[in-house]
PDB file of C-alpha atoms in Angstrom:
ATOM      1  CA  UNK A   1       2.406 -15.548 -33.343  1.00  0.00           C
ATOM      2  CA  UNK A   2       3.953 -15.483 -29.741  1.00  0.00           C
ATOM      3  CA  UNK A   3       1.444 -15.481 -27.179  1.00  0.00           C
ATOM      4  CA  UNK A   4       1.982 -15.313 -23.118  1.00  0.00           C
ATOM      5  CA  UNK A   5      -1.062 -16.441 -20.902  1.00  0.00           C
ATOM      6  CA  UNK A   6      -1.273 -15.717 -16.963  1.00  0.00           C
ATOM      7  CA  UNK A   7      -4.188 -17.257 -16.337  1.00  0.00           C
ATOM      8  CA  UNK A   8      -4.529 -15.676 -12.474  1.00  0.00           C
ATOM      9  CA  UNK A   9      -4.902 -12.103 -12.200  1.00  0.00           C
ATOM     10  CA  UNK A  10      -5.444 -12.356  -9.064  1.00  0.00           C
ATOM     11  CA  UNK A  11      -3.675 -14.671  -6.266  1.00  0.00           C
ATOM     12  CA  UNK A  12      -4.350 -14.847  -2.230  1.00  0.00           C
ATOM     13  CA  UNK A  13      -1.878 -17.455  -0.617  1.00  0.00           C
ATOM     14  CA  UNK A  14      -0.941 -17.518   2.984  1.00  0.00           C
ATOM     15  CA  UNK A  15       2.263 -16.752   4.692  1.00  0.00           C
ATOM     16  CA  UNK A  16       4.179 -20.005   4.734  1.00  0.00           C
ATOM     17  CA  UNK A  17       2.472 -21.512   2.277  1.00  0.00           C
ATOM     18  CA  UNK A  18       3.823 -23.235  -1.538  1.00  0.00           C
ATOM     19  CA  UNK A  19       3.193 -20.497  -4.506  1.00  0.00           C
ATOM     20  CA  UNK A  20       2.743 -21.198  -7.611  1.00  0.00           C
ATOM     21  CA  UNK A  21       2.166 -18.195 -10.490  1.00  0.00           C
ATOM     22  CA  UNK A  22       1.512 -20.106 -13.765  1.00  0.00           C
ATOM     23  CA  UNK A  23       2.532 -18.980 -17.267  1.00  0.00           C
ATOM     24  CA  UNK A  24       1.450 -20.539 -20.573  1.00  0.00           C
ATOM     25  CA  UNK A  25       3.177 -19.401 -23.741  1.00  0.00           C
ATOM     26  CA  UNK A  26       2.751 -19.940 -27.664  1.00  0.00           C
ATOM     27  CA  UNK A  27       5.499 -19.840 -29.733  1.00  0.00           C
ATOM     28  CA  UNK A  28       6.948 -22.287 -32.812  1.00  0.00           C
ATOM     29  CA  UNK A  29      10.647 -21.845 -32.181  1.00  0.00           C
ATOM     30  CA  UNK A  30      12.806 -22.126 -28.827  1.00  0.00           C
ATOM     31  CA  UNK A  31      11.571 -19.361 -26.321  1.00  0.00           C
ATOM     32  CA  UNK A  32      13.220 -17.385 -24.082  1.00  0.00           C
ATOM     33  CA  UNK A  33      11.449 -17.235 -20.770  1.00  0.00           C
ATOM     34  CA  UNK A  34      11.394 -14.320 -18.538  1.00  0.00           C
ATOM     35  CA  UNK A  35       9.872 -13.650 -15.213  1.00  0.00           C
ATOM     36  CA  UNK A  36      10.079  -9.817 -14.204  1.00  0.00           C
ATOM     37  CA  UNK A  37       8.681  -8.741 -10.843  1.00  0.00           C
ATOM     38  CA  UNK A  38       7.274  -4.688  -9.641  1.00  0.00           C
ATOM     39  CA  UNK A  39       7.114  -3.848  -6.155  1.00  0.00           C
ATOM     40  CA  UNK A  40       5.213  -1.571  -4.923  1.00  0.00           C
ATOM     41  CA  UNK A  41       6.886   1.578  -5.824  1.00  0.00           C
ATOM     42  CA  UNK A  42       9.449  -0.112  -7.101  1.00  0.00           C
ATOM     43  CA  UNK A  43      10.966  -0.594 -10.894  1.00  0.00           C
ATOM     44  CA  UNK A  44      10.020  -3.896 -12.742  1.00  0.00           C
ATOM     45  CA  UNK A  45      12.655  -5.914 -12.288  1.00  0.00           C
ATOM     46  CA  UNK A  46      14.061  -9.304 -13.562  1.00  0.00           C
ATOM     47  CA  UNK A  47      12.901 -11.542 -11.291  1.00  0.00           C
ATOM     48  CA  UNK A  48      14.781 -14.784 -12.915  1.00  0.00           C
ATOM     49  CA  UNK A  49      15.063 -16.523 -16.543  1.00  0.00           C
ATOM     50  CA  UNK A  50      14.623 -19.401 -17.837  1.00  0.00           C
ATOM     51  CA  UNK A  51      18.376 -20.177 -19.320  1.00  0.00           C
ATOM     52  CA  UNK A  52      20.329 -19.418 -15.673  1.00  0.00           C
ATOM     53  CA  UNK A  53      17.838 -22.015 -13.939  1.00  0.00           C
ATOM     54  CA  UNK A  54      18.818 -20.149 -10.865  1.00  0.00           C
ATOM     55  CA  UNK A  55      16.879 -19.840  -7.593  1.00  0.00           C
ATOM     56  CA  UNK A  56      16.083 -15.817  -7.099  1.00  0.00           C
ATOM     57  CA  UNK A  57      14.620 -15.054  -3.619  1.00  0.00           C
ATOM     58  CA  UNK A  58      13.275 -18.777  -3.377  1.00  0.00           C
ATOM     59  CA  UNK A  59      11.567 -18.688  -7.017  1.00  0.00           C
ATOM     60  CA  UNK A  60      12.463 -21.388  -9.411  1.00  0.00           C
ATOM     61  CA  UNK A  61      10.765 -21.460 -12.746  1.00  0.00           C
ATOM     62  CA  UNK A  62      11.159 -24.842 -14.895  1.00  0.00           C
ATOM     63  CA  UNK A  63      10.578 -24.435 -18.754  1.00  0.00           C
ATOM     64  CA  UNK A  64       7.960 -27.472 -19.871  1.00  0.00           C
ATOM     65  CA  UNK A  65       8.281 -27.300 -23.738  1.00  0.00           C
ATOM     66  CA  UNK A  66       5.920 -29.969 -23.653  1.00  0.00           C
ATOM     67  CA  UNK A  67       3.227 -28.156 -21.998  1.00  0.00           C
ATOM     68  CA  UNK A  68       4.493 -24.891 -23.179  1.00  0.00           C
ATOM     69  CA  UNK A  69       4.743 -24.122 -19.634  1.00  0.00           C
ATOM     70  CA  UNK A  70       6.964 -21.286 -17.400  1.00  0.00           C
ATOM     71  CA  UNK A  71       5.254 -21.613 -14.033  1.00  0.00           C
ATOM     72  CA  UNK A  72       6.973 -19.676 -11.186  1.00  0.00           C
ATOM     73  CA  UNK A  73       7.109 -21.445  -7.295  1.00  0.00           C
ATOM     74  CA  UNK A  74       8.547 -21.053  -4.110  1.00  0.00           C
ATOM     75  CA  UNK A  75       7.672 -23.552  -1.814  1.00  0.00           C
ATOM     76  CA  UNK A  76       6.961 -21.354   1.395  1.00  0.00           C
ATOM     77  CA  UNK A  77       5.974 -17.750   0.585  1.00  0.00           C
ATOM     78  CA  UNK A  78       6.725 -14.402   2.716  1.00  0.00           C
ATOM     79  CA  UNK A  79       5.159 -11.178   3.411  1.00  0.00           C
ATOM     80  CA  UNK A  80       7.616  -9.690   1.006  1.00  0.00           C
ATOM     81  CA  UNK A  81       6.914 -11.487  -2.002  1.00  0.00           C
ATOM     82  CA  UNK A  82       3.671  -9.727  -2.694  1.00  0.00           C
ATOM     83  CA  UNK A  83       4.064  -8.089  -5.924  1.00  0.00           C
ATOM     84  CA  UNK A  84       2.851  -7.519  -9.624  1.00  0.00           C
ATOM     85  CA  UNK A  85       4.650 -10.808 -11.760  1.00  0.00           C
ATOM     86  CA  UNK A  86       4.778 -10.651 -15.282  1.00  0.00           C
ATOM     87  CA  UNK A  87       5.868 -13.921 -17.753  1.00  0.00           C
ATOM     88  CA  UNK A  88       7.576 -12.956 -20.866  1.00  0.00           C
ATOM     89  CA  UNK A  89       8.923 -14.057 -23.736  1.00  0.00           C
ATOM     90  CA  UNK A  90      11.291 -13.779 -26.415  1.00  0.00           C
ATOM     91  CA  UNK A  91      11.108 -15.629 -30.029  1.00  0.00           C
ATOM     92  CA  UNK A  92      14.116 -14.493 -31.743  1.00  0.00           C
ATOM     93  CA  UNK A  93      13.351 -11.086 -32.336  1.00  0.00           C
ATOM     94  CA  UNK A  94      15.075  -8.255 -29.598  1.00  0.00           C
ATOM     95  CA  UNK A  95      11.614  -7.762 -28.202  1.00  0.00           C
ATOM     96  CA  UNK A  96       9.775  -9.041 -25.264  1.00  0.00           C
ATOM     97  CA  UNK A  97       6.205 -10.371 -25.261  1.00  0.00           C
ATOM     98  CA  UNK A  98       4.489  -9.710 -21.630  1.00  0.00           C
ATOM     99  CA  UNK A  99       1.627 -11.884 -20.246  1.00  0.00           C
ATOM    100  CA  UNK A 100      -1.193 -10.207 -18.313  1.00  0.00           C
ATOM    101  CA  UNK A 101       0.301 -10.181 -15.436  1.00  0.00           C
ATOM    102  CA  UNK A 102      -0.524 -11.816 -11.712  1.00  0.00           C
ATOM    103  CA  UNK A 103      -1.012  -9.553  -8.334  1.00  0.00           C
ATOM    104  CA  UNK A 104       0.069 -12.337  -5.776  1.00  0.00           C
ATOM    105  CA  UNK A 105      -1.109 -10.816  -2.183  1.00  0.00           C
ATOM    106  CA  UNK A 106       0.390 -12.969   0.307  1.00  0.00           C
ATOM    107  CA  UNK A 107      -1.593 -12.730   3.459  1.00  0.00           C
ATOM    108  CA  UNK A 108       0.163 -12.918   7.031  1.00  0.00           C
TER     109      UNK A 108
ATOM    110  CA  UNK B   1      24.374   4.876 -12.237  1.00  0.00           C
ATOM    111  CA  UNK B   2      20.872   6.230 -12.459  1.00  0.00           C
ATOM    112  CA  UNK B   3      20.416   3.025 -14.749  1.00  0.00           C
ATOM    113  CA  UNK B   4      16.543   4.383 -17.017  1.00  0.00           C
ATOM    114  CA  UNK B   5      15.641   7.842 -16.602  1.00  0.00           C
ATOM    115  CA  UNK B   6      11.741   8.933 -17.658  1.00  0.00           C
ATOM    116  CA  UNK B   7      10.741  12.432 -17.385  1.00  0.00           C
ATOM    117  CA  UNK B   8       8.006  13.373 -16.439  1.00  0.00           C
ATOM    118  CA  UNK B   9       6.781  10.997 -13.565  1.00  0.00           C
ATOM    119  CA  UNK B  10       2.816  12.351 -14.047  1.00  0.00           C
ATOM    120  CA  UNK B  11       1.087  14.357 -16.909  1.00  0.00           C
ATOM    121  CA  UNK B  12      -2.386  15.501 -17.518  1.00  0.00           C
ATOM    122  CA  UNK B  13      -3.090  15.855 -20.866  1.00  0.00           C
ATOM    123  CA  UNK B  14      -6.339  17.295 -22.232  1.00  0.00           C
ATOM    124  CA  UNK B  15      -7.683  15.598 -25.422  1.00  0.00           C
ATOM    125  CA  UNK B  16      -5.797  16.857 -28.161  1.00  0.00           C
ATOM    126  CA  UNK B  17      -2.990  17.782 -26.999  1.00  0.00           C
ATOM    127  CA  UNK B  18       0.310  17.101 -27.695  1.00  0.00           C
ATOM    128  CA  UNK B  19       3.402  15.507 -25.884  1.00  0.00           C
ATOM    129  CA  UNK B  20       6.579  14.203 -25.794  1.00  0.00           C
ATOM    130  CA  UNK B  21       7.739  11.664 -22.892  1.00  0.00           C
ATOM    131  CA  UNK B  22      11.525  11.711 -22.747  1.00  0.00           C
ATOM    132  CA  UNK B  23      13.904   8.690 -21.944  1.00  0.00           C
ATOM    133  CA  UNK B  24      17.882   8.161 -21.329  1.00  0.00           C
ATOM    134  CA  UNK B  25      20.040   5.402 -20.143  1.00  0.00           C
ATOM    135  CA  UNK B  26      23.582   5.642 -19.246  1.00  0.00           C
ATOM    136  CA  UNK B  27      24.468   1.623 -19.292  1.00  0.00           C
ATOM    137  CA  UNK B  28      25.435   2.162 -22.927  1.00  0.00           C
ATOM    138  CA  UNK B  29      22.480  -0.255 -24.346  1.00  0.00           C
ATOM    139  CA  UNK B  30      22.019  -0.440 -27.804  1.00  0.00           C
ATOM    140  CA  UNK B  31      18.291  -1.277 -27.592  1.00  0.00           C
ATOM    141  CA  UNK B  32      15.536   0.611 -25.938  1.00  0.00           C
ATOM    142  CA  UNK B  33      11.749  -0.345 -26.072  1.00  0.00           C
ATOM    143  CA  UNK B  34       8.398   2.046 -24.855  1.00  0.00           C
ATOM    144  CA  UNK B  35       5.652   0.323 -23.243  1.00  0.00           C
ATOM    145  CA  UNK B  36       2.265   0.790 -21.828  1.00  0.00           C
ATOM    146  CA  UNK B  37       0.732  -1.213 -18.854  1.00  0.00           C
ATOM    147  CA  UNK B  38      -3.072  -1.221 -18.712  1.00  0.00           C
ATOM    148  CA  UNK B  39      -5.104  -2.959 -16.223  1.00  0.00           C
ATOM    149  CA  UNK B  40      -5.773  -6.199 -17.280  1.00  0.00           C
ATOM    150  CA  UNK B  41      -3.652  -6.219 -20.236  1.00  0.00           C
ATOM    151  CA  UNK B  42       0.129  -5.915 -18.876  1.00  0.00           C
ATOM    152  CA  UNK B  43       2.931  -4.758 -20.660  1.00  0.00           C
ATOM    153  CA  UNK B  44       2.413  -3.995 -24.354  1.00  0.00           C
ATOM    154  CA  UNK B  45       5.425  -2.707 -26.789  1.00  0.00           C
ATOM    155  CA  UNK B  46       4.654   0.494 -28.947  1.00  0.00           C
ATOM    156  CA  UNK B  47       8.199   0.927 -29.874  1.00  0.00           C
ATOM    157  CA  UNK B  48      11.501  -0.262 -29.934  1.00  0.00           C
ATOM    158  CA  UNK B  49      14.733   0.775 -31.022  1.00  0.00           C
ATOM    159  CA  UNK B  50      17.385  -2.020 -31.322  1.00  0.00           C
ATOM    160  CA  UNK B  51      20.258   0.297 -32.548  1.00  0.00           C
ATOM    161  CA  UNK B  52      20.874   3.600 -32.334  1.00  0.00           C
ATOM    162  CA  UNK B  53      19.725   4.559 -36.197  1.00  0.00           C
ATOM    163  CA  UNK B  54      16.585   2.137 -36.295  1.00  0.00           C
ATOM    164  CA  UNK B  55      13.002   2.305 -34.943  1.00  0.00           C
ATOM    165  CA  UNK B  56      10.252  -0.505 -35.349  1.00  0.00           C
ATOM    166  CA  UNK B  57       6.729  -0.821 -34.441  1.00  0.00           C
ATOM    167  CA  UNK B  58       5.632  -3.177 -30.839  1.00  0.00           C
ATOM    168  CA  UNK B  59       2.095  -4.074 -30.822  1.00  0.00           C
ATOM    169  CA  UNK B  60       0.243  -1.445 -29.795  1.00  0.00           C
ATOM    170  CA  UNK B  61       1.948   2.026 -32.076  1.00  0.00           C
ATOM    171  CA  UNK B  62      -0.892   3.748 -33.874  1.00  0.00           C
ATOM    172  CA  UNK B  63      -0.847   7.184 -32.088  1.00  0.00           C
ATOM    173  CA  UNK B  64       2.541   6.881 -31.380  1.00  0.00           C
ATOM    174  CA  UNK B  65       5.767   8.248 -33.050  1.00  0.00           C
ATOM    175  CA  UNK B  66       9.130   7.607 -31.817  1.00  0.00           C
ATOM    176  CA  UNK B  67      12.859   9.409 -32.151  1.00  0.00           C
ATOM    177  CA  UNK B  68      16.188   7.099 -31.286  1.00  0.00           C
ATOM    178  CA  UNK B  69      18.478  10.455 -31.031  1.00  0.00           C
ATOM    179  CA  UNK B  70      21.153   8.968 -30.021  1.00  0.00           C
ATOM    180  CA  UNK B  71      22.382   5.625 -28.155  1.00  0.00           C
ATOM    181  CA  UNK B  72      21.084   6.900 -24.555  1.00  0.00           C
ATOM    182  CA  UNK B  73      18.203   8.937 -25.499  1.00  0.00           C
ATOM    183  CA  UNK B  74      15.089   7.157 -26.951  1.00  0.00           C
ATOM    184  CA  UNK B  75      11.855   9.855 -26.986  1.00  0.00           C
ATOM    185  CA  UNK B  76       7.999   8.823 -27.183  1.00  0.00           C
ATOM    186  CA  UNK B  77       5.657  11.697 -28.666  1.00  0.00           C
ATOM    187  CA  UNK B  78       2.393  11.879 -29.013  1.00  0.00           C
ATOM    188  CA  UNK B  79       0.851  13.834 -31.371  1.00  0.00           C
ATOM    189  CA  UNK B  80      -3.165  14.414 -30.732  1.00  0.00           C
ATOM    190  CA  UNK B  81      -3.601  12.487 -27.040  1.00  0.00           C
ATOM    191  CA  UNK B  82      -6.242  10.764 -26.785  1.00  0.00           C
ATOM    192  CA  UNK B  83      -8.806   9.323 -23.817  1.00  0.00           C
ATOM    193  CA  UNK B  84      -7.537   5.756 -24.741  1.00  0.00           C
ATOM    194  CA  UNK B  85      -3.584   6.437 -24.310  1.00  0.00           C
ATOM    195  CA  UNK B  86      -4.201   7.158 -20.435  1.00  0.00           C
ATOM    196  CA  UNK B  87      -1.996   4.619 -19.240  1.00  0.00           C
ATOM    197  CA  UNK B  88       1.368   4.214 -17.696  1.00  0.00           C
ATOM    198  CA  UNK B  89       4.439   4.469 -20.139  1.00  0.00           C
ATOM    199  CA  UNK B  90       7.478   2.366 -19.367  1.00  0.00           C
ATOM    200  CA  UNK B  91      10.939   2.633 -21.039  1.00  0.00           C
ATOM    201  CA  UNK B  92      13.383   0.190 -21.111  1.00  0.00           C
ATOM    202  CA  UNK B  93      16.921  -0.578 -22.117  1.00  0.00           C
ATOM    203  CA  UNK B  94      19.360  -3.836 -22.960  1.00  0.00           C
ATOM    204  CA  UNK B  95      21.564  -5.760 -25.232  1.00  0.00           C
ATOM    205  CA  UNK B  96      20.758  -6.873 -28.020  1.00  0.00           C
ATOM    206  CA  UNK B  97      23.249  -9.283 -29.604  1.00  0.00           C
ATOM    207  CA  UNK B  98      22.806 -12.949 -29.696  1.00  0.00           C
ATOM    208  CA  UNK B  99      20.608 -13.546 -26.908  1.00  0.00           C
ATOM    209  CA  UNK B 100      18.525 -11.272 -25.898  1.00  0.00           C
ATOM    210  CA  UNK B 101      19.716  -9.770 -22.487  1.00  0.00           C
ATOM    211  CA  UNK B 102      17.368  -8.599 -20.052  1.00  0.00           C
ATOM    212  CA  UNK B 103      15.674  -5.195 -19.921  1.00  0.00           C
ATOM    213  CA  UNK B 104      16.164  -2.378 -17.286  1.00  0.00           C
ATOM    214  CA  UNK B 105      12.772  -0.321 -16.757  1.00  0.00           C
ATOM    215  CA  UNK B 106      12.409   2.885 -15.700  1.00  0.00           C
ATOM    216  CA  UNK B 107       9.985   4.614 -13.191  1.00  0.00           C
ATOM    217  CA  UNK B 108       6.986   5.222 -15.245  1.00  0.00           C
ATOM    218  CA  UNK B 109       5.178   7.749 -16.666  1.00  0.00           C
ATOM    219  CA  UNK B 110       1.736   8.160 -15.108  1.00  0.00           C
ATOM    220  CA  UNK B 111      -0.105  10.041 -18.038  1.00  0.00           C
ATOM    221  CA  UNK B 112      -4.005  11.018 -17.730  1.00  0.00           C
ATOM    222  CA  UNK B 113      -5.509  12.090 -21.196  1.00  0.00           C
ATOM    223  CA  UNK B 114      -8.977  14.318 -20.251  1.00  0.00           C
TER     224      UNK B 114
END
């Protein structure tokens, strides 16, 4: 079965300060890794995935097969970068599985 | 390019009731997928279409029915609403060959079953 954890529903950081959103998946095979941001009253977007290993907006997410791990960061967060983030996943099938979810608030 | 279109934005539905929530992309996708978000639970599938000709159930489809009626047009009905389907309905579109592509989202629809 594929599974996506966020473990944080809920996260508080300051302005200027390191981020991290974590994401936990369970899945046999090789996953696709997806994180998709919503703004407020915004679309959810594609925030960044796993196979570009591209910095969006100052996120970088590493895949950790070991850990079974797609944790998003940015090392020094900004007013703007409060939003709903959802991990996802994708094990083959044309489908995504979503995690939970994580509200990050960043505070000024 | 309006990219996902979901009509309407907000319905109030009183138990019973039927409905359809209607859905069309113009990027020529070949896959579209319904959603629900929940509090708590994210984004769970209900549907998804990965060719125009094909429907297959998400997680979440009992209550649900679907109609792929053509490429852009991807429609959600549902037939006796429920308190338990208030929620909001997302639909989204991509490519599905080899990898799969990312998904485009539309709006929402904010439904409230009484």
């Amino acid at each position: 079965a594929q599974r996506v954890t966020q473990p944080e529903k809920l996260l508080s950081v300051f302005k200027g300060a390191p981020v991290e959103l974590k994401c936990n998946y369970s899945y046999s095979g090789s996953p696709e890794l997806f994180w998709y941001v919503q703004y407020s009253r915004q679309r959810l977007q594609l925030l960044l995935r796993h196979i570009s290993r591209e910095s969006i907006k100052g996120f970088t997410a590493d895949l950790n097969k070991g850990e079974t791990s797609f944790h998003l960061k940015k090392p020094f967060a900004q007013e703007e970068d409060s939003a709903m983030y959802y991990c996802a996943l994708s094990g083959g099938a044309q489908k995504l599985v979503f995690g939970q979810g994580t509200r990050l608030t960043i505070n000024p | 390019n309006a990219g996902v279109t979901q009509t309407p934005k907000f319905q109030v539905l009183k138990t019973g009731q039927s409905m359809t929530l209607q859905c069309a992309q113009d990027m020529n996708h070949n896959s579209m997928y319904w959603y629900r978000q929940d509090p708590g639970m994210g984004l769970r599938l209900i549907y998804y279409s990965a060719s125009e000709g094909t429907t297959d159930k998400g997680e979440v489809p009992n209550g649900y029915n679907v109609s792929r009626l053509n490429k852009r047009e991807f429609s959600l009905r549902l037939e006796s609403a429920a308190p338990s389907q208030t929620s909001v309905y997302f639909c989204a579109s991509g490519i599905s060959q080899g990898a799969l592509q990312p998904q485009h989202f539309g709006d929402g629809t904010r439904l409230s079953i009484l």
